[in-house]
Amino acid sequence: MSCPICGETTDQAYRPFCSKRCADLDLSKWLNGGYSVPSEDQEDLENALEDLGNQGQTEH
């Protein structure tokens, strides 16, 4: 089995990753929303646009 991050051979201690570094990179992607699935729900889109508008107003 190869590491999903870098393609190296996996290490049993960090399986399915090859190292702690690759495991941490994967966790970082999860925590930062890198693995999110986009929604096609109209209400979700409207809420996201509203949130973006609110962020722009509070930064000024």
Coordinates of C-alpha atoms in Angstrom, one line a residue:
M1 CA 0.0 0.0 0.0
S2 CA 1.3 3.5 -0.8
C3 CA 0.8 6.7 1.2
P4 CA -2.1 8.7 -0.1
I5 CA -0.2 12.0 0.4
C6 CA 3.3 11.3 -1.1
G7 CA 3.1 7.8 -2.6
E8 CA 5.9 6.3 -0.5
T9 CA 5.5 2.8 1.1
T10 CA 3.4 3.0 4.3
D11 CA 4.7 2.5 7.8
Q12 CA 2.7 0.2 10.1
A13 CA 2.9 2.8 12.9
Y14 CA 1.3 5.5 10.7
R15 CA -0.9 3.4 8.4
P16 CA -2.2 4.3 5.8
F17 CA 0.5 7.0 5.8
C18 CA 4.3 6.7 5.5
S19 CA 5.2 9.1 8.4
K20 CA 3.8 11.4 11.0
R21 CA 4.4 14.3 8.7
C22 CA 2.0 12.9 6.0
A23 CA -0.5 11.9 8.7
D24 CA -0.4 15.5 10.0
L25 CA -0.7 17.0 6.4
D26 CA -3.8 14.8 5.9
L27 CA -5.3 16.0 9.2
S28 CA -4.6 19.6 8.3
K29 CA -6.6 19.1 5.0
W30 CA -9.5 17.7 7.0
L31 CA -9.5 20.5 9.5
N32 CA -9.1 23.3 6.9
G33 CA -12.0 21.9 4.8
G34 CA -9.8 20.6 2.0
Y35 CA -11.8 17.4 1.7
S36 CA -15.2 19.1 1.8
V37 CA -17.9 18.1 -0.7
P38 CA -19.6 21.0 -2.4
S39 CA -23.3 21.4 -1.9
E40 CA -25.8 22.0 -4.7
D41 CA -28.5 23.0 -2.3
Q42 CA -29.7 26.6 -3.1
E43 CA -30.2 27.4 0.6
D44 CA -26.5 26.5 1.3
L45 CA -25.4 28.7 -1.5
E46 CA -27.4 31.6 -0.3
N47 CA -26.1 31.2 3.3
A48 CA -22.5 31.1 2.0
L49 CA -23.0 34.2 0.0
E50 CA -24.6 36.0 3.0
D51 CA -21.7 34.9 5.2
L52 CA -19.2 36.3 2.7
G53 CA -21.1 39.6 2.6
N54 CA -21.1 39.8 6.5
Q55 CA -17.3 39.1 6.6
G56 CA -16.6 42.0 4.3
Q57 CA -18.7 44.4 6.4
T58 CA -17.0 43.5 9.7
E59 CA -13.4 43.9 8.3
H60 CA -13.8 47.6 7.4

